[in-house]
Amino acid sequence: MIDNPYYSPEVHKDFTLVSIGRLELEEGGVIPDCSLAVRTWGTLNAAKDNAILIPTWYSGTHQIWADAYVGPGHALDPEKYFIVCVNQIGNGLSTSPHNATDPSVSMSRFPHVRIGDDVVAQERLLREHFGIDRLALVVGGSMGAQQTYEWAVRFPDKVLRAAPIAGTARNTPHDFLFTEALNEQIWSDPGWNGGEYASHEEVHDGLVRHAHIWAIMGFSTEFWKQERWAALGFTSKEAFLGDFLEPYFTAMDPNDLLAMAWKWQRGDVSRHTGGDLAAALGRITAAMFVMPISEDMFFPVRDCAAEQSLVPGSELRVVEDVSGHLGLFAIDSQFIPQIDRHLGELLAIPR
């Protein structure tokens, strides 16, 4: 266990750690005492039928949802819904390599966790801690979208509506290779030391290179061509890279990033059906809006549309944003209004 101030309550506000106990993992490993970092908004009604679940994305926490997506006037309105954001295992707030107190699972010994393990843990948390058996909506972006698909396939009777944003049900070979390139920037830093560094700062150079790969693929070619960074107050693309993207990633724990990347690469709901993606997505009974971002180079519209066509009764709702995948951070002023419109229409569908 090592200290990293980035993962403190001062940076990521208003969350509670909830232990769900021993979690046995799909790959055969075990987390002896799995704690999930949970942020809630609103009040669970007496019928317990107004609950919305938000799983988090790679590198992200509940904080971006608090800052941009949830609040009065939004579709995710705490005056109407009880909203639960569960930080994924390995994200630095929930049980993760850098904060695990049990030496058997700390740092380089952290076991492989799959998307399915996150969803099993979340289902246990909701049922045992809150008494929630059905969800009005599951919504998540990127890796949160992978978890949204997993929820809808694994627990179809528990999910009334689902909105995977900028993510796929089965990761593509190209996306696997891209994520491997992200990982290699960390592995190639001598300070990485096989995952047994004393501080994330020892892997600074690798994390800088990691951030540079995100600059290339996380933002679209149009974002850079149109100099959209200027609207965010930066004077040059170099300033945007050096003052925003690099500090964002160099504050994080490398083992945590790698733990999330491993499951991102292997996200695949067809594991439930012997590799048959159509059969897996055919299990979904939720009302579903599949919501790719128009300029996303990780999860292109065509990949999301191909999967959406396999989900009974679903709709494709493309979110127009030249920012690309990292448009999820609500960089463009028109991003959240589109999300609110689509989610509002989804939530209005009777179930």
mmCIF file of C-alpha atoms in Angstrom:
data_model
loop_
_atom_site.group_PDB
_atom_site.id
_atom_site.type_symbol
_atom_site.label_atom_id
_atom_site.label_comp_id
_atom_site.label_asym_id
_atom_site.label_seq_id
_atom_site.Cartn_x
_atom_site.Cartn_y
_atom_site.Cartn_z
ATOM 1 C CA MET A 1 0.000 0.000 0.000
ATOM 2 C CA ILE A 2 1.356 3.407 -0.956
ATOM 3 C CA ASP A 3 0.054 6.906 -0.368
ATOM 4 C CA ASN A 4 -1.209 8.962 -3.285
ATOM 5 C CA PRO A 5 -2.953 12.256 -2.494
ATOM 6 C CA TYR A 6 -4.811 12.242 -5.813
ATOM 7 C CA TYR A 7 -7.197 9.615 -4.464
ATOM 8 C CA SER A 8 -8.110 11.583 -1.350
ATOM 9 C CA PRO A 9 -11.556 12.906 -0.354
ATOM 10 C CA GLU A 10 -10.216 16.415 -0.935
ATOM 11 C CA VAL A 11 -9.945 15.649 -4.666
ATOM 12 C CA HIS A 12 -12.842 13.207 -5.022
ATOM 13 C CA LYS A 13 -15.589 14.446 -2.745
ATOM 14 C CA ASP A 14 -18.527 12.928 -0.925
ATOM 15 C CA PHE A 15 -17.954 9.220 -1.340
ATOM 16 C CA THR A 16 -18.329 6.356 1.117
ATOM 17 C CA LEU A 17 -16.359 3.115 1.230
ATOM 18 C CA VAL A 18 -18.622 0.069 1.543
ATOM 19 C CA SER A 19 -17.202 -3.407 2.088
ATOM 20 C CA ILE A 20 -18.945 -6.212 0.212
ATOM 21 C CA GLY A 21 -16.654 -8.832 1.764
ATOM 22 C CA ARG A 22 -14.788 -11.566 -0.066
ATOM 23 C CA LEU A 23 -15.035 -11.346 -3.855
ATOM 24 C CA GLU A 24 -14.101 -14.410 -5.886
ATOM 25 C CA LEU A 25 -13.055 -13.442 -9.398
ATOM 26 C CA GLU A 26 -13.784 -14.950 -12.812
ATOM 27 C CA GLU A 27 -10.082 -15.504 -13.489
ATOM 28 C CA GLY A 28 -9.703 -17.522 -10.277
ATOM 29 C CA GLY A 29 -8.244 -14.854 -8.013
ATOM 30 C CA VAL A 30 -9.770 -13.477 -4.839
ATOM 31 C CA ILE A 31 -10.059 -10.052 -3.246
ATOM 32 C CA PRO A 32 -10.352 -10.994 0.462
ATOM 33 C CA ASP A 33 -12.194 -7.808 1.440
ATOM 34 C CA CYS A 34 -13.479 -5.782 -1.481
ATOM 35 C CA SER A 35 -14.450 -2.181 -0.726
ATOM 36 C CA LEU A 36 -16.372 -0.093 -3.223
ATOM 37 C CA ALA A 37 -16.280 3.704 -3.223
ATOM 38 C CA VAL A 38 -19.878 4.892 -3.605
ATOM 39 C CA ARG A 39 -21.391 8.317 -4.228
ATOM 40 C CA THR A 40 -25.164 8.759 -4.013
ATOM 41 C CA TRP A 41 -27.593 11.535 -4.836
ATOM 42 C CA GLY A 42 -31.284 11.811 -4.001
ATOM 43 C CA THR A 43 -33.569 9.548 -2.001
ATOM 44 C CA LEU A 44 -34.629 5.957 -2.594
ATOM 45 C CA ASN A 45 -38.419 5.845 -2.630
ATOM 46 C CA ALA A 46 -40.535 3.388 -0.671
ATOM 47 C CA ALA A 47 -41.063 1.135 -3.680
ATOM 48 C CA LYS A 48 -37.303 1.184 -4.382
ATOM 49 C CA ASP A 49 -38.012 1.582 -8.073
ATOM 50 C CA ASN A 50 -36.345 4.952 -8.730
ATOM 51 C CA ALA A 51 -32.714 3.782 -8.591
ATOM 52 C CA ILE A 52 -30.174 4.640 -11.282
ATOM 53 C CA LEU A 53 -26.711 3.070 -11.397
ATOM 54 C CA ILE A 54 -23.637 4.775 -12.874
ATOM 55 C CA PRO A 55 -20.469 2.674 -13.292
ATOM 56 C CA THR A 56 -17.223 4.606 -13.899
ATOM 57 C CA TRP A 57 -14.795 4.692 -16.828
ATOM 58 C CA TYR A 58 -11.036 4.230 -17.196
ATOM 59 C CA SER A 59 -9.179 6.731 -14.990
ATOM 60 C CA GLY A 60 -12.492 8.311 -14.005
ATOM 61 C CA THR A 61 -14.340 8.481 -10.709
ATOM 62 C CA HIS A 62 -17.760 9.603 -9.529
ATOM 63 C CA GLN A 63 -16.475 13.182 -9.527
ATOM 64 C CA ILE A 64 -16.936 13.857 -13.260
ATOM 65 C CA TRP A 65 -20.550 12.703 -12.961
ATOM 66 C CA ALA A 66 -21.058 15.036 -10.006
ATOM 67 C CA ASP A 67 -19.451 17.922 -11.884
ATOM 68 C CA ALA A 68 -21.212 17.573 -15.233
ATOM 69 C CA TYR A 69 -24.014 15.002 -15.463
ATOM 70 C CA VAL A 70 -26.028 14.835 -12.229
ATOM 71 C CA GLY A 71 -28.163 17.570 -10.748
ATOM 72 C CA PRO A 72 -31.511 19.392 -10.849
ATOM 73 C CA GLY A 73 -32.526 20.157 -14.402
ATOM 74 C CA HIS A 74 -30.540 17.237 -15.804
ATOM 75 C CA ALA A 75 -32.036 13.919 -16.857
ATOM 76 C CA LEU A 76 -30.100 12.438 -13.934
ATOM 77 C CA ASP A 77 -32.102 14.480 -11.466
ATOM 78 C CA PRO A 78 -31.671 13.666 -7.757
ATOM 79 C CA GLU A 79 -35.032 15.259 -7.051
ATOM 80 C CA LYS A 80 -36.616 12.366 -8.985
ATOM 81 C CA TYR A 81 -34.148 9.508 -8.722
ATOM 82 C CA PHE A 82 -31.850 7.805 -6.271
ATOM 83 C CA ILE A 83 -28.586 7.810 -8.184
ATOM 84 C CA VAL A 84 -25.723 5.530 -7.201
ATOM 85 C CA CYS A 85 -22.278 5.882 -8.753
ATOM 86 C CA VAL A 86 -19.996 2.947 -7.976
ATOM 87 C CA ASN A 87 -16.297 3.408 -8.674
ATOM 88 C CA GLN A 88 -14.950 0.386 -10.492
ATOM 89 C CA ILE A 89 -12.509 -1.965 -8.813
ATOM 90 C CA GLY A 90 -8.968 -0.779 -9.477
ATOM 91 C CA ASN A 91 -9.792 2.882 -10.094
ATOM 92 C CA GLY A 92 -7.906 4.105 -7.026
ATOM 93 C CA LEU A 93 -10.893 4.753 -4.756
ATOM 94 C CA SER A 94 -12.435 1.296 -4.592
ATOM 95 C CA THR A 95 -10.092 -1.582 -3.739
ATOM 96 C CA SER A 96 -7.102 -1.134 -6.051
ATOM 97 C CA PRO A 97 -3.475 -2.222 -6.353
ATOM 98 C CA HIS A 98 -2.041 0.868 -4.680
ATOM 99 C CA ASN A 99 -4.499 1.022 -1.749
ATOM 100 C CA ALA A 100 -5.019 -2.684 -0.963
ATOM 101 C CA THR A 101 -4.203 -3.292 2.698
ATOM 102 C CA ASP A 102 -3.889 -7.053 2.257
ATOM 103 C CA PRO A 103 -0.345 -7.716 0.980
ATOM 104 C CA SER A 104 -1.554 -10.742 -0.971
ATOM 105 C CA VAL A 105 -3.337 -8.448 -3.441
ATOM 106 C CA SER A 106 -1.333 -5.236 -3.257
ATOM 107 C CA MET A 107 0.690 -3.636 -6.045
ATOM 108 C CA SER A 108 1.995 -6.184 -8.591
ATOM 109 C CA ARG A 109 0.096 -8.996 -6.837
ATOM 110 C CA PHE A 110 -3.316 -7.519 -7.594
ATOM 111 C CA PRO A 111 -5.404 -10.196 -9.331
ATOM 112 C CA HIS A 112 -6.941 -9.891 -12.766
ATOM 113 C CA VAL A 113 -10.430 -8.383 -12.506
ATOM 114 C CA ARG A 114 -12.972 -8.567 -15.320
ATOM 115 C CA ILE A 115 -15.883 -6.317 -16.203
ATOM 116 C CA GLY A 116 -18.132 -9.117 -14.967
ATOM 117 C CA ASP A 117 -16.484 -9.011 -11.550
ATOM 118 C CA ASP A 118 -17.320 -5.328 -11.249
ATOM 119 C CA VAL A 119 -20.932 -5.988 -12.115
ATOM 120 C CA VAL A 120 -21.251 -8.897 -9.690
ATOM 121 C CA ALA A 121 -19.775 -6.677 -6.969
ATOM 122 C CA GLN A 122 -22.161 -3.827 -7.819
ATOM 123 C CA GLU A 123 -25.186 -6.129 -7.804
ATOM 124 C CA ARG A 124 -24.200 -7.398 -4.365
ATOM 125 C CA LEU A 125 -23.711 -3.868 -3.082
ATOM 126 C CA LEU A 126 -27.074 -2.647 -4.371
ATOM 127 C CA ARG A 127 -28.967 -5.662 -3.066
ATOM 128 C CA GLU A 128 -27.293 -6.067 0.316
ATOM 129 C CA HIS A 129 -26.527 -2.451 1.221
ATOM 130 C CA PHE A 130 -29.486 -0.596 -0.304
ATOM 131 C CA GLY A 131 -32.099 -3.333 -0.817
ATOM 132 C CA ILE A 132 -32.307 -2.541 -4.543
ATOM 133 C CA ASP A 133 -33.331 -5.418 -6.810
ATOM 134 C CA ARG A 134 -34.250 -3.530 -9.998
ATOM 135 C CA LEU A 135 -32.764 -0.494 -11.675
ATOM 136 C CA ALA A 136 -34.710 2.159 -13.531
ATOM 137 C CA LEU A 137 -31.562 2.843 -15.549
ATOM 138 C CA VAL A 138 -27.940 1.803 -15.876
ATOM 139 C CA VAL A 139 -25.849 4.417 -17.673
ATOM 140 C CA GLY A 140 -22.104 4.628 -18.151
ATOM 141 C CA GLY A 141 -19.490 5.902 -20.563
ATOM 142 C CA SER A 142 -16.545 4.020 -22.088
ATOM 143 C CA MET A 143 -15.642 1.303 -19.558
ATOM 144 C CA GLY A 144 -18.888 2.311 -17.848
ATOM 145 C CA ALA A 145 -20.629 1.391 -21.103
ATOM 146 C CA GLN A 146 -18.928 -2.013 -21.017
ATOM 147 C CA GLN A 147 -20.333 -2.493 -17.520
ATOM 148 C CA THR A 148 -23.759 -1.263 -18.680
ATOM 149 C CA TYR A 149 -23.843 -3.944 -21.366
ATOM 150 C CA GLU A 150 -22.677 -6.548 -18.846
ATOM 151 C CA TRP A 151 -25.494 -5.577 -16.491
ATOM 152 C CA ALA A 152 -28.121 -5.804 -19.243
ATOM 153 C CA VAL A 153 -26.893 -9.225 -20.414
ATOM 154 C CA ARG A 154 -26.035 -10.787 -17.046
ATOM 155 C CA PHE A 155 -29.023 -9.465 -15.090
ATOM 156 C CA PRO A 156 -31.752 -8.749 -17.684
ATOM 157 C CA ASP A 157 -34.560 -8.924 -15.120
ATOM 158 C CA LYS A 158 -32.894 -6.279 -12.962
ATOM 159 C CA VAL A 159 -32.331 -3.617 -15.656
ATOM 160 C CA LEU A 160 -35.344 -1.732 -17.005
ATOM 161 C CA ARG A 161 -33.395 0.746 -19.148
ATOM 162 C CA ALA A 162 -29.784 0.961 -20.243
ATOM 163 C CA ALA A 163 -27.637 3.588 -21.950
ATOM 164 C CA PRO A 164 -24.099 2.588 -22.948
ATOM 165 C CA ILE A 165 -22.315 5.801 -23.989
ATOM 166 C CA ALA A 166 -19.152 5.641 -26.119
ATOM 167 C CA GLY A 167 -18.414 1.976 -25.490
ATOM 168 C CA THR A 168 -18.973 -1.507 -26.843
ATOM 169 C CA ALA A 169 -20.286 -4.827 -25.599
ATOM 170 C CA ARG A 170 -17.271 -6.680 -27.007
ATOM 171 C CA ASN A 171 -13.954 -4.948 -27.320
ATOM 172 C CA THR A 172 -12.470 -4.841 -30.822
ATOM 173 C CA PRO A 173 -8.998 -6.101 -31.801
ATOM 174 C CA HIS A 174 -7.917 -2.570 -32.722
ATOM 175 C CA ASP A 175 -9.026 -1.212 -29.363
ATOM 176 C CA PHE A 176 -7.144 -4.021 -27.610
ATOM 177 C CA LEU A 177 -3.950 -3.023 -29.439
ATOM 178 C CA PHE A 178 -4.473 0.653 -28.702
ATOM 179 C CA THR A 179 -4.856 -0.087 -24.990
ATOM 180 C CA GLU A 180 -1.727 -2.247 -25.115
ATOM 181 C CA ALA A 181 0.160 0.779 -26.475
ATOM 182 C CA LEU A 182 -1.055 2.775 -23.469
ATOM 183 C CA ASN A 183 0.197 0.055 -21.143
ATOM 184 C CA GLU A 184 3.577 -0.151 -22.847
ATOM 185 C CA GLN A 185 4.321 3.463 -21.970
ATOM 186 C CA ILE A 186 4.150 2.490 -18.300
ATOM 187 C CA TRP A 187 5.909 -0.869 -18.582
ATOM 188 C CA SER A 188 8.825 0.698 -20.475
ATOM 189 C CA ASP A 189 9.646 3.184 -17.706
ATOM 190 C CA PRO A 190 12.544 1.811 -15.580
ATOM 191 C CA GLY A 191 10.815 3.248 -12.521
ATOM 192 C CA TRP A 192 7.947 0.822 -13.115
ATOM 193 C CA ASN A 193 10.131 -1.880 -11.548
ATOM 194 C CA GLY A 194 7.719 -4.687 -12.303
ATOM 195 C CA GLY A 195 4.963 -2.852 -10.463
ATOM 196 C CA GLU A 196 6.893 -2.508 -7.211
ATOM 197 C CA TYR A 197 7.684 1.219 -7.203
ATOM 198 C CA ALA A 198 7.583 3.222 -3.961
ATOM 199 C CA SER A 199 5.641 6.149 -5.456
ATOM 200 C CA HIS A 200 3.758 6.865 -8.665
ATOM 201 C CA GLU A 201 6.254 9.688 -9.193
ATOM 202 C CA GLU A 202 8.917 7.088 -9.974
ATOM 203 C CA VAL A 203 6.958 6.271 -13.142
ATOM 204 C CA HIS A 204 6.484 9.914 -14.159
ATOM 205 C CA ASP A 205 8.059 9.606 -17.617
ATOM 206 C CA GLY A 206 5.947 6.592 -18.520
ATOM 207 C CA LEU A 207 2.788 8.361 -17.377
ATOM 208 C CA VAL A 208 3.709 11.394 -19.500
ATOM 209 C CA ARG A 209 4.039 9.183 -22.575
ATOM 210 C CA HIS A 210 0.758 7.521 -21.587
ATOM 211 C CA ALA A 211 -0.894 10.957 -21.628
ATOM 212 C CA HIS A 212 0.555 11.676 -25.075
ATOM 213 C CA ILE A 213 -1.076 8.558 -26.511
ATOM 214 C CA TRP A 214 -4.378 9.781 -25.093
ATOM 215 C CA ALA A 215 -3.807 13.109 -26.852
ATOM 216 C CA ILE A 216 -3.475 11.285 -30.162
ATOM 217 C CA MET A 217 -6.455 8.961 -29.851
ATOM 218 C CA GLY A 218 -8.603 10.357 -27.045
ATOM 219 C CA PHE A 219 -9.277 13.567 -28.921
ATOM 220 C CA SER A 220 -10.293 13.526 -32.563
ATOM 221 C CA THR A 221 -8.378 14.892 -35.512
ATOM 222 C CA GLU A 222 -11.039 17.605 -35.762
ATOM 223 C CA PHE A 223 -10.518 18.649 -32.132
ATOM 224 C CA TRP A 224 -6.892 19.467 -32.895
ATOM 225 C CA LYS A 225 -7.552 20.889 -36.362
ATOM 226 C CA GLN A 226 -10.221 23.264 -35.060
ATOM 227 C CA GLU A 227 -8.086 24.200 -32.043
ATOM 228 C CA ARG A 228 -10.899 23.388 -29.665
ATOM 229 C CA TRP A 229 -8.434 23.613 -26.776
ATOM 230 C CA ALA A 230 -8.632 27.412 -27.110
ATOM 231 C CA ALA A 231 -12.236 27.410 -25.874
ATOM 232 C CA LEU A 232 -10.970 25.788 -22.675
ATOM 233 C CA GLY A 233 -8.634 28.703 -21.998
ATOM 234 C CA PHE A 234 -5.371 27.269 -23.329
ATOM 235 C CA THR A 235 -3.072 29.331 -25.541
ATOM 236 C CA SER A 236 -1.642 26.459 -27.580
ATOM 237 C CA LYS A 237 -1.898 22.739 -28.132
ATOM 238 C CA GLU A 238 1.367 22.383 -26.222
ATOM 239 C CA ALA A 239 -0.104 24.225 -23.243
ATOM 240 C CA PHE A 240 -3.210 22.039 -23.348
ATOM 241 C CA LEU A 241 -1.042 18.925 -23.352
ATOM 242 C CA GLY A 242 1.380 20.126 -20.685
ATOM 243 C CA ASP A 243 -1.084 21.826 -18.364
ATOM 244 C CA PHE A 244 -4.081 19.523 -18.667
ATOM 245 C CA LEU A 245 -3.492 16.022 -20.035
ATOM 246 C CA GLU A 246 -0.049 15.381 -18.572
ATOM 247 C CA PRO A 247 -0.941 16.501 -15.015
ATOM 248 C CA TYR A 248 -4.176 14.511 -15.199
ATOM 249 C CA PHE A 249 -2.395 11.197 -15.778
ATOM 250 C CA THR A 250 0.875 11.781 -13.919
ATOM 251 C CA ALA A 251 -1.119 12.158 -10.681
ATOM 252 C CA MET A 252 -2.469 8.603 -10.996
ATOM 253 C CA ASP A 253 -1.170 5.242 -9.875
ATOM 254 C CA PRO A 254 0.327 3.134 -12.698
ATOM 255 C CA ASN A 255 -0.802 -0.219 -11.265
ATOM 256 C CA ASP A 256 -4.340 1.100 -10.982
ATOM 257 C CA LEU A 257 -4.324 2.220 -14.622
ATOM 258 C CA LEU A 258 -3.003 -1.165 -15.726
ATOM 259 C CA ALA A 259 -5.607 -3.063 -13.693
ATOM 260 C CA MET A 260 -8.384 -1.113 -15.402
ATOM 261 C CA ALA A 261 -6.770 -1.473 -18.825
ATOM 262 C CA TRP A 262 -6.589 -5.267 -18.504
ATOM 263 C CA LYS A 263 -10.340 -5.587 -18.060
ATOM 264 C CA TRP A 264 -11.082 -2.894 -20.647
ATOM 265 C CA GLN A 265 -9.151 -4.941 -23.222
ATOM 266 C CA ARG A 266 -11.126 -8.066 -22.415
ATOM 267 C CA GLY A 267 -14.626 -6.657 -22.094
ATOM 268 C CA ASP A 268 -16.905 -9.147 -23.836
ATOM 269 C CA VAL A 269 -20.509 -10.039 -22.998
ATOM 270 C CA SER A 270 -20.378 -12.996 -25.390
ATOM 271 C CA ARG A 271 -18.469 -14.866 -22.646
ATOM 272 C CA HIS A 272 -21.972 -15.696 -21.402
ATOM 273 C CA THR A 273 -22.939 -17.426 -24.639
ATOM 274 C CA GLY A 274 -19.852 -19.295 -25.790
ATOM 275 C CA GLY A 275 -18.628 -16.398 -27.926
ATOM 276 C CA ASP A 276 -21.953 -15.781 -29.686
ATOM 277 C CA LEU A 277 -22.387 -12.004 -29.484
ATOM 278 C CA ALA A 278 -25.818 -12.014 -31.111
ATOM 279 C CA ALA A 279 -27.083 -14.544 -28.583
ATOM 280 C CA ALA A 280 -25.683 -12.527 -25.693
ATOM 281 C CA LEU A 281 -27.170 -9.223 -26.826
ATOM 282 C CA GLY A 282 -30.414 -11.019 -27.631
ATOM 283 C CA ARG A 283 -30.825 -11.638 -23.900
ATOM 284 C CA ILE A 284 -31.318 -7.929 -23.245
ATOM 285 C CA THR A 285 -34.859 -6.954 -22.254
ATOM 286 C CA ALA A 286 -34.084 -3.395 -21.143
ATOM 287 C CA ALA A 287 -35.117 -0.419 -23.209
ATOM 288 C CA MET A 288 -31.706 0.568 -24.558
ATOM 289 C CA PHE A 289 -30.279 3.630 -26.282
ATOM 290 C CA VAL A 290 -26.799 2.955 -27.651
ATOM 291 C CA MET A 291 -25.028 6.325 -27.638
ATOM 292 C CA PRO A 292 -21.701 6.529 -29.500
ATOM 293 C CA ILE A 293 -19.843 9.823 -29.930
ATOM 294 C CA SER A 294 -19.607 10.854 -33.574
ATOM 295 C CA GLU A 295 -15.827 11.418 -33.726
ATOM 296 C CA ASP A 296 -14.791 8.682 -31.273
ATOM 297 C CA MET A 297 -11.703 6.819 -32.496
ATOM 298 C CA PHE A 298 -11.832 4.205 -29.702
ATOM 299 C CA PHE A 299 -15.423 3.100 -30.164
ATOM 300 C CA PRO A 300 -16.472 4.294 -33.655
ATOM 301 C CA VAL A 301 -20.133 4.721 -34.484
ATOM 302 C CA ARG A 302 -19.992 1.796 -36.918
ATOM 303 C CA ASP A 303 -18.846 -0.589 -34.161
ATOM 304 C CA CYS A 304 -21.557 0.595 -31.777
ATOM 305 C CA ALA A 305 -24.222 0.487 -34.501
ATOM 306 C CA ALA A 306 -23.346 -3.099 -35.398
ATOM 307 C CA GLU A 307 -23.925 -4.173 -31.808
ATOM 308 C CA GLN A 308 -27.034 -2.034 -31.388
ATOM 309 C CA SER A 309 -28.622 -3.852 -34.315
ATOM 310 C CA LEU A 310 -28.424 -7.056 -32.260
ATOM 311 C CA VAL A 311 -30.240 -5.643 -29.216
ATOM 312 C CA PRO A 312 -34.015 -6.182 -29.433
ATOM 313 C CA GLY A 313 -35.978 -2.935 -29.573
ATOM 314 C CA SER A 314 -32.939 -0.733 -29.061
ATOM 315 C CA GLU A 315 -32.172 2.629 -30.677
ATOM 316 C CA LEU A 316 -28.950 4.196 -31.921
ATOM 317 C CA ARG A 317 -28.556 7.739 -30.618
ATOM 318 C CA VAL A 318 -25.358 9.346 -31.942
ATOM 319 C CA VAL A 319 -23.951 12.151 -29.781
ATOM 320 C CA GLU A 320 -22.442 14.777 -32.078
ATOM 321 C CA ASP A 321 -19.134 16.029 -30.700
ATOM 322 C CA VAL A 322 -15.873 16.768 -32.506
ATOM 323 C CA SER A 323 -13.945 16.260 -29.255
ATOM 324 C CA GLY A 324 -13.929 12.496 -29.785
ATOM 325 C CA HIS A 325 -13.867 9.951 -26.984
ATOM 326 C CA LEU A 326 -12.790 12.437 -24.341
ATOM 327 C CA GLY A 327 -15.880 14.436 -25.127
ATOM 328 C CA LEU A 328 -17.144 12.382 -22.174
ATOM 329 C CA PHE A 329 -15.534 15.030 -19.975
ATOM 330 C CA ALA A 330 -18.203 17.475 -21.208
ATOM 331 C CA ILE A 331 -15.667 19.721 -22.929
ATOM 332 C CA ASP A 332 -18.125 21.031 -25.514
ATOM 333 C CA SER A 333 -21.082 23.068 -24.290
ATOM 334 C CA GLN A 334 -23.488 21.056 -26.470
ATOM 335 C CA PHE A 335 -22.465 17.654 -25.127
ATOM 336 C CA ILE A 336 -24.463 17.465 -21.891
ATOM 337 C CA PRO A 337 -27.670 18.888 -23.461
ATOM 338 C CA GLN A 338 -27.593 15.983 -25.930
ATOM 339 C CA ILE A 339 -27.009 13.473 -23.133
ATOM 340 C CA ASP A 340 -29.866 14.974 -21.130
ATOM 341 C CA ARG A 341 -32.234 14.818 -24.100
ATOM 342 C CA HIS A 342 -31.468 11.188 -24.899
ATOM 343 C CA LEU A 343 -31.549 10.026 -21.289
ATOM 344 C CA GLY A 344 -34.723 11.993 -20.629
ATOM 345 C CA GLU A 345 -36.466 10.273 -23.530
ATOM 346 C CA LEU A 346 -35.179 6.880 -22.409
ATOM 347 C CA LEU A 347 -36.389 7.399 -18.857
ATOM 348 C CA ALA A 348 -39.802 8.403 -20.201
ATOM 349 C CA ILE A 349 -40.298 4.988 -21.829
ATOM 350 C CA PRO A 350 -42.815 3.036 -19.689
ATOM 351 C CA ARG A 351 -41.440 -0.206 -18.227
#
